[in-house]
CSV table of C-alpha atoms in Angstrom, one decimal:
chain,number,residue,atom,x,y,z
A,1,MET,CA,0.1,0.0,0.1
A,2,LYS,CA,1.1,3.5,-0.9
A,3,THR,CA,0.3,6.9,0.7
A,4,ASN,CA,1.6,10.4,1.1
A,5,LEU,CA,2.8,11.4,4.3
A,6,LEU,CA,3.7,15.0,5.6
A,7,ALA,CA,6.2,14.8,8.2
A,8,ASN,CA,8.4,16.7,10.5
A,9,VAL,CA,11.9,15.3,9.5
A,10,ARG,CA,14.7,15.9,11.7
A,11,MET,CA,17.2,13.8,10.8
A,12,VAL,CA,18.5,10.9,8.1
A,13,GLN,CA,21.3,8.5,8.6
A,14,LYS,CA,23.0,6.7,6.0
A,15,TYR,CA,24.2,2.8,6.5
A,16,ASP,CA,26.5,1.1,4.1
A,17,SER,CA,27.9,-2.3,5.2
A,18,ASP,CA,28.8,-5.6,3.3
A,19,THR,CA,25.4,-7.2,3.9
A,20,THR,CA,23.1,-4.0,3.9
A,21,LYS,CA,22.4,-0.6,2.7
A,22,GLY,CA,19.9,2.2,3.2
A,23,ILE,CA,18.8,5.2,5.2
A,24,ASN,CA,16.7,5.7,8.3
A,25,VAL,CA,14.3,9.0,8.1
A,26,PHE,CA,13.9,10.0,11.9
A,27,CYS,CA,10.5,11.7,12.2
A,28,GLU,CA,8.7,13.5,15.3
A,29,GLU,CA,5.5,15.0,16.0
A,30,GLU,CA,4.0,17.0,19.2
A,31,ASN,CA,2.9,14.5,22.0
A,32,GLU,CA,-0.7,14.9,22.4
A,33,GLY,CA,-0.5,13.5,25.9
A,34,LEU,CA,-3.0,10.4,25.1
A,35,ASN,CA,-0.1,8.0,26.8
A,36,GLU,CA,0.5,9.3,30.2
A,37,ASN,CA,3.9,6.9,30.0
A,38,LEU,CA,5.3,9.0,27.0
A,39,LEU,CA,7.1,12.2,27.6
A,40,GLY,CA,8.3,14.5,24.9
A,41,PRO,CA,7.6,14.4,21.1
A,42,VAL,CA,6.6,11.1,19.5
A,43,GLN,CA,9.4,9.5,17.5
A,44,LEU,CA,9.0,7.4,13.9
A,45,VAL,CA,11.9,6.0,12.0
A,46,MET,CA,10.9,5.2,8.4
A,47,GLY,CA,13.4,2.9,6.1
A,48,GLY,CA,14.5,4.0,2.5
A,49,PRO,CA,16.9,3.4,-0.4
A,50,LEU,CA,20.4,4.6,-0.2
A,51,GLU,CA,20.2,6.5,-3.3
A,52,LEU,CA,17.9,9.1,-1.5
A,53,PHE,CA,20.3,10.0,0.8
A,54,THR,CA,21.9,12.7,-2.0
A,55,ARG,CA,18.3,13.9,-2.1
A,56,PHE,CA,18.2,14.5,1.7
A,57,GLN,CA,21.6,16.1,1.6
A,58,ASP,CA,20.7,18.5,-1.0
A,59,LEU,CA,17.3,19.4,1.2
A,60,PHE,CA,19.8,19.9,4.0
A,61,LYS,CA,22.2,22.4,2.1
A,62,THR,CA,19.2,24.6,1.2
A,63,GLY,CA,18.1,24.7,4.9
A,64,ALA,CA,15.0,22.6,4.2
A,65,LEU,CA,16.0,19.8,6.4
A,66,PRO,CA,15.3,19.5,9.3
A,67,GLY,CA,11.8,20.7,8.1
A,68,GLN,CA,8.4,19.5,6.8
A,69,LEU,CA,8.8,17.3,3.8
A,70,GLU,CA,6.1,15.6,1.9
A,71,MET,CA,7.2,11.8,0.8
A,72,SER,CA,5.5,9.0,-0.7
A,73,VAL,CA,5.9,5.9,1.4
A,74,ASP,CA,5.1,2.1,1.0
A,75,VAL,CA,3.3,0.8,4.0
A,76,GLY,CA,4.3,-2.8,4.6
A,77,ARG,CA,4.6,-5.6,7.1
A,78,GLY,CA,7.4,-5.4,9.2
A,79,ALA,CA,8.6,-7.6,12.2
A,80,GLY,CA,6.0,-9.0,14.5
A,81,GLY,CA,3.3,-8.0,12.2
A,82,LYS,CA,3.9,-4.3,12.8
A,83,ALA,CA,3.6,-1.5,10.1
A,84,LYS,CA,6.8,-1.0,8.1
A,85,LEU,CA,6.9,2.3,6.4
A,86,THR,CA,9.8,2.7,3.4
A,87,VAL,CA,10.3,6.4,1.8
A,88,LEU,CA,9.9,5.9,-1.9
A,89,SER,CA,10.2,9.5,-3.3
A,90,ILE,CA,10.5,13.1,-1.6
A,91,LYS,CA,8.7,16.2,-2.9
A,92,ASP,CA,10.5,19.4,-3.5
A,93,PRO,CA,9.3,21.9,-1.0
A,94,LEU,CA,10.8,24.7,-3.2
A,95,LEU,CA,8.3,23.6,-6.0
A,96,GLN,CA,5.6,22.8,-3.6
A,97,ALA,CA,6.0,26.5,-2.4
A,98,HIS,CA,6.1,27.9,-5.8
A,99,VAL,CA,2.9,25.9,-6.6
A,100,ASN,CA,1.3,27.2,-3.5
A,101,GLN,CA,2.7,31.0,-4.1
A,102,THR,CA,1.0,30.9,-7.6
A,103,ASN,CA,-2.4,29.2,-6.2
A,104,THR,CA,-3.1,32.1,-3.9
A,105,ALA,CA,-6.3,34.3,-4.9
A,106,ARG,CA,-5.1,37.4,-6.9
A,107,ILE,CA,-7.7,40.3,-8.1
A,108,ASP,CA,-7.2,41.3,-11.7
A,109,THR,CA,-7.3,45.1,-11.6
A,110,ASP,CA,-8.5,45.2,-15.3
A,111,THR,CA,-11.4,42.8,-15.1
A,112,GLY,CA,-12.1,42.4,-11.3
A,113,GLU,CA,-11.8,38.7,-11.8
A,114,ILE,CA,-10.5,36.9,-8.9
A,115,THR,CA,-7.7,34.6,-10.3
A,116,GLY,CA,-5.2,32.1,-9.4
A,117,THR,CA,-7.1,30.0,-6.8
A,118,GLY,CA,-6.2,26.8,-8.4
A,119,GLN,CA,-9.4,26.8,-10.4
A,120,PRO,CA,-9.4,27.3,-14.1
A,121,SER,CA,-9.1,31.0,-15.0
A,122,GLN,CA,-12.1,32.4,-16.7
A,123,GLN,CA,-10.3,35.6,-18.0
A,124,GLY,CA,-10.3,34.3,-21.6
A,125,GLN,CA,-14.0,33.7,-21.7
A,126,SER,CA,-14.8,37.4,-20.1
A,127,SER,CA,-12.7,38.7,-22.6
A,128,GLN,CA,-14.5,37.5,-25.3
A,129,ALA,CA,-17.9,38.1,-23.8
A,130,LYS,CA,-16.4,42.0,-23.7
A,131,GLN,CA,-15.5,41.8,-27.3
A,132,ASP,CA,-18.8,40.3,-28.4
A,133,GLN,CA,-20.8,43.1,-26.5
A,134,THR,CA,-18.3,45.9,-28.5
A,135,ASN,CA,-19.2,44.2,-31.8
A,136,GLN,CA,-22.8,44.1,-31.2
A,137,ALA,CA,-22.5,48.1,-30.1
A,138,LYS,CA,-21.4,48.9,-33.5
A,139,PRO,CA,-23.6,51.0,-35.7
A,140,GLY,CA,-24.7,48.8,-38.9
A,141,ASN,CA,-23.8,45.7,-37.6
A,142,ALA,CA,-26.7,43.5,-37.5
A,143,THR,CA,-25.0,40.0,-36.7
A,144,GLY,CA,-23.0,40.9,-33.9
A,145,GLN,CA,-20.1,39.4,-35.4
A,146,GLY,CA,-17.7,42.5,-36.1
A,147,LYS,CA,-15.3,42.3,-39.0
A,148,GLY,CA,-14.8,39.4,-41.0
A,149,ALA,CA,-17.4,37.5,-40.3
């Protein structure tokens, strides 16, 4: 089973020996106080392929690690029947920030339309409607199609 996970990644550890290699991704979240035996943040460790370590290094160099990262993970069966999470890929936080920035609402000062809300822009249709109204208002234009019709 695969899912996307938004996690507060605190550290990534690489291991490479003769028998096994990979990474451990250490995440944490606030303790909600539901278990009186747990003090401090709740820890989660996920595995991953060694090839992802260079990607995490790049994120560390840009200041995105430690921090919130969105990852695609495989949820499999681990020891004792417990869930085992394996990181498959990491979404680029800079690209995600750019997408979020372009999806913020803006008001077009010419048309008064709200644009950039993640919905398809109606600006083209609105401009076409204005053009049709202009063509219909021209004297001697019975069809409303303007020149070249």
